[in-house]
CSV table of C-alpha atoms and ligand atoms in Angstrom, one decimal:
chain,number,residue,atom,x,y,z
A,1452,MET,CA,-60.8,-1.1,110.5
A,1453,LEU,CA,-57.5,-2.9,111.2
A,1454,LYS,CA,-57.9,-6.2,112.9
A,1455,HIS,CA,-54.4,-6.1,114.5
A,1456,ASN,CA,-54.8,-2.7,116.1
A,1457,MET,CA,-58.1,-3.1,118.0
A,1458,PRO,CA,-58.5,-1.3,121.3
A,1459,LYS,CA,-58.5,-3.9,124.0
A,1460,HIS,CA,-60.5,-1.6,126.4
A,1461,VAL,CA,-63.1,0.8,125.3
A,1462,ALA,CA,-64.9,3.2,127.7
A,1463,ILE,CA,-68.0,5.1,126.8
A,1464,VAL,CA,-69.8,8.1,128.3
A,1465,MET,CA,-73.3,7.5,127.0
A,1466,ASP,CA,-74.6,11.1,126.8
A,1467,GLY,CA,-77.4,12.9,125.0
A,1468,ASN,CA,-80.5,10.9,125.9
A,1469,GLY,CA,-82.4,13.9,127.2
A,1470,ARG,CA,-81.6,16.1,124.2
A,1471,TRP,CA,-82.5,13.3,121.8
A,1472,ALA,CA,-85.9,13.2,123.4
A,1473,LYS,CA,-86.4,16.9,123.6
A,1474,LYS,CA,-85.7,17.2,119.9
A,1475,ARG,CA,-88.6,14.9,119.3
A,1476,ASN,CA,-90.9,16.5,121.8
A,1477,LEU,CA,-90.7,13.3,123.9
A,1478,PRO,CA,-90.2,13.1,127.7
A,1479,ARG,CA,-86.6,12.6,128.8
A,1480,PHE,CA,-87.6,9.1,130.0
A,1481,GLU,CA,-88.1,8.1,126.3
A,1482,GLY,CA,-84.5,9.1,125.6
A,1483,HIS,CA,-83.3,6.9,128.4
A,1484,ARG,CA,-85.5,4.0,127.4
A,1485,ARG,CA,-84.1,4.2,123.9
A,1486,GLY,CA,-80.6,4.6,125.3
A,1487,VAL,CA,-80.9,1.2,127.0
A,1488,GLU,CA,-81.7,-0.4,123.7
A,1489,VAL,CA,-78.7,1.2,122.2
A,1490,LEU,CA,-76.6,0.1,125.1
A,1491,LYS,CA,-77.6,-3.5,124.4
A,1492,ASN,CA,-76.7,-3.1,120.7
A,1493,ILE,CA,-73.3,-1.6,121.4
A,1494,VAL,CA,-72.5,-4.4,123.9
A,1495,GLN,CA,-73.3,-6.9,121.2
A,1496,ALA,CA,-71.4,-4.9,118.5
A,1497,SER,CA,-68.3,-4.7,120.8
A,1498,ALA,CA,-68.4,-8.4,121.5
A,1499,ASN,CA,-68.6,-9.0,117.7
A,1500,LEU,CA,-65.6,-6.8,117.2
A,1501,LYS,CA,-63.8,-8.8,119.8
A,1502,VAL,CA,-63.2,-5.8,122.1
A,1503,LYS,CA,-62.1,-7.5,125.3
A,1504,ILE,CA,-63.3,-4.9,127.9
A,1505,LEU,CA,-66.1,-2.4,127.6
A,1506,THR,CA,-66.7,0.1,130.4
A,1507,LEU,CA,-69.9,2.2,130.2
A,1508,PHE,CA,-70.8,5.3,132.3
A,1509,ALA,CA,-74.5,4.7,133.1
A,1510,PHE,CA,-75.1,6.9,136.2
A,1511,SER,CA,-72.9,9.4,137.9
A,1512,GLN,CA,-72.9,10.4,141.6
A,1513,GLU,CA,-73.8,13.9,140.4
A,1514,ASN,CA,-76.8,12.5,138.5
A,1515,TRP,CA,-78.6,12.1,141.9
A,1516,SER,CA,-79.2,15.8,141.7
A,1517,ARG,CA,-81.6,15.5,138.8
A,1518,PRO,CA,-85.4,15.8,139.3
A,1519,LYS,CA,-86.6,12.9,141.5
A,1520,ASP,CA,-88.9,11.5,138.8
A,1521,GLU,CA,-86.0,11.3,136.3
A,1522,VAL,CA,-83.8,9.5,138.9
A,1523,ASP,CA,-86.6,7.1,139.7
A,1524,SER,CA,-87.2,6.3,136.1
A,1525,LEU,CA,-83.5,5.7,135.6
A,1526,LEU,CA,-83.4,3.3,138.5
A,1527,VAL,CA,-86.5,1.4,137.1
A,1528,LEU,CA,-84.7,1.0,133.8
A,1529,PHE,CA,-81.5,0.0,135.5
A,1530,ARG,CA,-83.2,-2.7,137.6
A,1531,LYS,CA,-85.0,-4.0,134.6
A,1532,LEU,CA,-81.8,-4.2,132.6
A,1533,VAL,CA,-80.0,-6.0,135.4
A,1534,ARG,CA,-82.8,-8.5,135.8
A,1535,GLN,CA,-83.3,-9.2,132.1
A,1536,GLU,CA,-79.9,-9.0,130.5
A,1537,SER,CA,-77.9,-11.6,132.4
A,1538,LYS,CA,-79.2,-14.4,130.2
A,1539,ASN,CA,-78.4,-12.5,127.0
A,1540,LEU,CA,-74.9,-11.7,128.3
A,1541,CYS,CA,-74.4,-15.4,129.0
A,1542,LYS,CA,-75.4,-16.2,125.4
A,1543,ASN,CA,-72.7,-13.8,124.2
A,1544,ASN,CA,-70.2,-15.1,126.8
A,1545,VAL,CA,-70.0,-11.6,128.4
A,1546,LYS,CA,-69.0,-11.2,132.0
A,1547,LEU,CA,-70.7,-8.4,133.9
A,1548,ASN,CA,-69.1,-6.2,136.6
A,1549,PHE,CA,-70.2,-3.0,138.2
A,1550,ILE,CA,-68.0,-0.1,139.3
A,1551,GLY,CA,-69.2,2.7,141.6
A,1552,ASP,CA,-70.7,2.8,145.1
A,1553,VAL,CA,-73.6,0.4,144.8
A,1554,THR,CA,-74.2,0.6,148.6
A,1555,ARG,CA,-76.3,3.7,147.9
A,1556,PHE,CA,-78.9,1.5,146.1
A,1557,SER,CA,-81.8,-0.3,147.9
A,1558,SER,CA,-80.8,-3.7,149.3
A,1559,SER,CA,-83.1,-5.5,146.9
A,1560,LEU,CA,-81.4,-3.8,143.9
A,1561,GLN,CA,-78.0,-4.7,145.4
A,1562,ILE,CA,-79.0,-8.3,145.6
A,1563,GLU,CA,-80.1,-8.3,141.9
A,1564,ILE,CA,-76.8,-6.7,141.0
A,1565,GLU,CA,-74.9,-9.4,142.9
A,1566,ASN,CA,-77.0,-12.1,141.2
A,1567,SER,CA,-76.4,-10.8,137.7
A,1568,VAL,CA,-72.6,-10.6,138.4
A,1569,LYS,CA,-72.6,-14.2,139.7
A,1570,MET,CA,-74.6,-15.5,136.8
A,1571,THR,CA,-72.1,-14.2,134.3
A,1572,SER,CA,-69.0,-14.8,136.3
A,1573,GLU,CA,-67.7,-17.7,134.2
A,1574,ASN,CA,-68.0,-15.9,130.9
A,1575,ASP,CA,-64.8,-14.8,129.3
A,1576,ALA,CA,-65.2,-13.4,125.8
A,1577,MET,CA,-65.7,-9.8,127.0
A,1578,LEU,CA,-65.8,-8.0,130.3
A,1579,LEU,CA,-68.6,-5.4,130.6
A,1580,ASN,CA,-68.1,-2.9,133.4
A,1581,VAL,CA,-71.1,-0.7,134.1
A,1582,ALA,CA,-70.4,2.4,136.1
A,1583,VAL,CA,-73.3,3.2,138.4
A,1584,ASN,CA,-73.2,5.8,141.2
A,1585,TYR,CA,-69.6,6.3,140.0
A,1586,SER,CA,-67.4,9.3,140.3
A,1587,GLY,CA,-63.7,9.4,139.3
A,1588,LYS,CA,-62.8,11.6,142.3
A,1589,TRP,CA,-64.7,9.3,144.7
A,1590,ASP,CA,-62.8,6.3,143.1
A,1591,ILE,CA,-59.4,8.0,143.9
A,1592,LEU,CA,-60.6,9.0,147.3
A,1593,GLN,CA,-61.7,5.6,148.4
A,1594,SER,CA,-58.3,4.2,147.2
A,1595,VAL,CA,-56.5,6.8,149.2
A,1596,ARG,CA,-58.5,5.9,152.3
A,1597,GLU,CA,-57.5,2.2,151.9
A,1598,ILE,CA,-53.9,3.2,151.7
A,1599,ALA,CA,-54.2,5.6,154.6
A,1600,ALA,CA,-55.7,2.9,156.7
A,1601,LYS,CA,-52.6,0.7,156.0
A,1602,VAL,CA,-50.3,3.6,156.9
A,1603,ALA,CA,-52.3,4.2,160.2
A,1604,LYS,CA,-51.7,0.5,161.1
A,1605,SER,CA,-48.0,1.0,160.3
A,1606,GLU,CA,-48.3,-1.6,157.5
A,1607,LEU,CA,-47.0,0.9,154.9
A,1608,GLU,CA,-44.6,3.8,155.0
A,1609,PRO,CA,-45.8,7.0,153.3
A,1610,SER,CA,-42.6,7.1,151.3
A,1611,ALA,CA,-43.2,3.6,150.0
A,1612,ILE,CA,-46.6,4.4,148.5
A,1613,THR,CA,-46.5,4.0,144.7
A,1614,THR,CA,-48.9,4.9,141.9
A,1615,GLY,CA,-49.4,1.2,141.7
A,1616,ASP,CA,-50.9,1.2,145.2
A,1617,ILE,CA,-53.4,3.9,144.1
A,1618,THR,CA,-54.3,1.9,141.0
A,1619,ALA,CA,-54.7,-1.3,142.9
A,1620,ASN,CA,-57.3,0.2,145.1
A,1621,CYS,CA,-59.2,2.0,142.4
A,1622,ALA,CA,-62.0,0.5,140.2
A,1623,LEU,CA,-60.8,-1.6,137.2
A,1624,SER,CA,-57.6,-2.6,139.0
A,1625,GLY,CA,-55.9,-5.5,137.3
A,1626,LEU,CA,-57.3,-4.5,133.9
A,1627,PRO,CA,-55.4,-2.8,131.1
A,1628,GLU,CA,-56.4,0.9,131.1
A,1629,PRO,CA,-58.9,2.1,128.5
A,1630,ASP,CA,-57.3,2.5,125.1
A,1631,LEU,CA,-60.2,4.6,123.8
A,1632,LEU,CA,-62.8,6.7,125.5
A,1633,ILE,CA,-65.8,7.7,123.5
A,1634,ARG,CA,-68.3,10.4,124.6
A,1635,THR,CA,-71.4,10.9,122.6
A,1636,GLY,CA,-73.8,13.9,122.8
A,1637,GLY,CA,-71.4,16.6,121.8
A,1638,GLU,CA,-69.9,17.6,125.1
A,1639,GLN,CA,-66.1,17.5,125.3
A,1640,ARG,CA,-65.6,16.8,129.0
A,1641,LEU,CA,-65.1,13.9,131.3
A,1642,SER,CA,-67.9,14.7,133.8
A,1643,ASN,CA,-66.0,12.9,136.6
A,1644,PHE,CA,-65.8,9.6,134.8
A,1645,LEU,CA,-62.6,7.5,135.1
A,1646,LEU,CA,-59.8,10.1,135.9
A,1647,TRP,CA,-56.9,8.1,137.3
A,1648,GLN,CA,-57.4,5.3,134.7
A,1649,ILE,CA,-57.4,7.4,131.5
A,1650,ALA,CA,-54.0,9.1,131.8
A,1651,TYR,CA,-53.0,7.8,128.4
A,1652,THR,CA,-56.4,7.0,126.8
A,1653,GLU,CA,-57.3,8.3,123.3
A,1654,LEU,CA,-60.3,10.6,123.5
A,1655,TYR,CA,-63.1,10.6,120.9
A,1656,PHE,CA,-66.0,13.0,121.0
A,1657,SER,CA,-69.1,12.4,118.8
A,1658,ASN,CA,-71.9,14.9,118.3
A,1659,ILE,CA,-74.4,12.0,117.9
A,1660,PHE,CA,-76.9,11.6,120.8
A,1661,TRP,CA,-76.5,8.2,122.5
A,1662,PRO,CA,-79.9,6.9,121.3
A,1663,ASP,CA,-78.8,7.4,117.7
A,1664,PHE,CA,-75.4,5.8,118.2
A,1665,THR,CA,-74.9,2.7,116.1
A,1666,ALA,CA,-72.4,-0.1,115.6
A,1667,SER,CA,-71.1,1.7,112.6
A,1668,ASP,CA,-70.5,4.8,114.7
A,1669,LEU,CA,-68.5,2.6,117.1
A,1670,GLU,CA,-66.5,1.4,114.2
A,1671,LYS,CA,-65.8,5.0,113.2
A,1672,ALA,CA,-64.5,5.7,116.7
A,1673,ILE,CA,-62.2,2.7,116.4
A,1674,ASP,CA,-61.1,3.9,113.0
A,1675,PHE,CA,-60.1,7.2,114.6
A,1676,TYR,CA,-58.3,5.3,117.4
A,1677,GLN,CA,-56.3,3.4,114.8
A,1678,THR,CA,-55.0,6.6,113.2
A,1679,ARG,CA,-53.5,7.8,116.5
A,1680,GLU,CA,-49.9,7.3,117.3
A,1681,ARG,CA,-49.6,6.4,121.0
A,1682,ARG,CA,-46.3,7.7,122.0
A,1683,PHE,CA,-46.4,7.4,125.8
A,1684,GLY,CA,-43.9,10.2,126.1
A,1685,LYS,CA,-41.5,8.8,123.5
A,1686,THR,CA,-40.8,10.3,120.1
A,1687,SER,CA,-42.3,9.1,116.9
A,1688,GLU,CA,-38.9,8.1,115.6
A,1689,GLN,CA,-38.4,5.8,118.6
A,1690,LEU,CA,-41.6,4.1,118.0
A,1691,LYS,CA,-40.9,3.6,114.3
A,1692,ARG,CA,-37.5,2.2,115.1
A,1693,ASN,CA,-39.1,-0.2,117.5
A,1694,LEU,CA,-41.7,-1.1,114.9
A,1695,SER,CA,-39.2,-1.9,112.3
A,1696,ILE,CA,-37.4,-4.3,114.7
A,1697,THR,CA,-40.4,-6.1,116.1
A,1698,GLY,CA,-43.1,-5.8,113.4
A,1699,PRO,CA,-46.5,-4.2,113.4
A,1700,LEU,CA,-47.8,-5.7,116.7
A,1701,ALA,CA,-45.2,-3.7,118.7
A,1702,LEU,CA,-47.3,-0.5,118.7
A,1703,GLY,CA,-50.1,-2.1,120.6
A,1704,MET,CA,-47.6,-3.4,123.2
A,1705,GLU,CA,-46.1,0.0,124.0
A,1706,ALA,CA,-47.9,0.4,127.4
B,774,IPE,C1,-77.1,10.5,129.5
B,774,IPE,O1,-78.0,11.3,128.9
B,774,IPE,C2,-77.8,9.6,130.5
B,774,IPE,C3,-77.5,9.9,131.9
B,774,IPE,C4,-76.7,10.8,132.4
B,774,IPE,C5,-78.1,9.0,132.9
B,774,IPE,P1,-78.5,12.7,129.5
B,774,IPE,O2,-79.7,12.4,130.3
B,774,IPE,O3,-77.4,13.3,130.3
B,774,IPE,O4,-78.9,13.5,128.2
B,774,IPE,P2,-78.6,15.0,127.9
B,774,IPE,O5,-77.2,15.3,128.2
B,774,IPE,O6,-79.5,15.8,128.9
B,774,IPE,O7,-79.1,15.2,126.5
B,775,IPE,C1,-72.3,12.1,132.3
B,775,IPE,O1,-73.3,12.7,131.7
B,775,IPE,C2,-72.8,10.9,133.1
B,775,IPE,C3,-73.3,9.8,132.3
B,775,IPE,C4,-73.4,9.7,131.0
B,775,IPE,C5,-73.9,8.7,133.1
B,775,IPE,P1,-74.0,14.0,132.3
B,775,IPE,O2,-75.1,14.4,131.3
B,775,IPE,O3,-74.4,13.8,133.7
B,775,IPE,O4,-72.8,15.1,132.3
B,775,IPE,P2,-72.9,16.7,132.5
B,775,IPE,O5,-73.7,17.0,133.6
B,775,IPE,O6,-73.5,17.2,131.2
B,775,IPE,O7,-71.4,17.1,132.6
B,776,MG,MG1,-76.0,14.7,129.7
């Protein structure tokens, strides 16, 4: 792994808990339970690797359509994690943030979410975004609604709307877009995770089920990232010319 070309922002679709459990004749819940342990390990590993922003897909809006007992058990695990992890995150100087429509959760869970965010708000080594009740299309929709409200109040001309306005009202606004998106569990799809924000993100798909994913698998994904040439529409020759003028750090600055 090259220290000078680390992804600043890594996003992960943590998939494969259910199949991990099924393979072992265990209930799906066991896969999720084990998945939470792996989540903690990967947060720690990312902080150790000095990744600045980690964005995890924990629960999608579509996941509400799973059997009620599975949804309930996911909510129990989620509440426990929120309650117990803030201290650990503080130890590692990690700031916690949630993206997604948290208003769908019970008010007591919303309060716990708020408290955990407050508790970690001064931390600055890494930002951890957890996507819960999130959907990429919903994210864009609610941004468009904000913009439409301004247009309705004549505060904004439709022709003056920019991509920047859409970004500014979407989740993760103000942050660099993900450099690397990892999906575990073998599926090669986005399942309505960040859509707007990953226009130029490098995609890495791993067949490993999330409960088996380790720090060394994360490093492998970063190794893959470091082999990619991020051209952002330019030619390879343009990038190399730029590199020879400004040195090896220039590639990371292309965005
Ligand atoms: C990911 O694992 C966890 C959530 C979606 C909450 P899955 O539960 O989707 O596991 P598989 O895909 O069925 O194996
Ligand atoms: C995506 O996984 C959501 C999360 C990992 C939280 P899913 O397991 O829900 O995705 P699909 O249904 O296989 O596309
Ligand atoms: Mg799945």
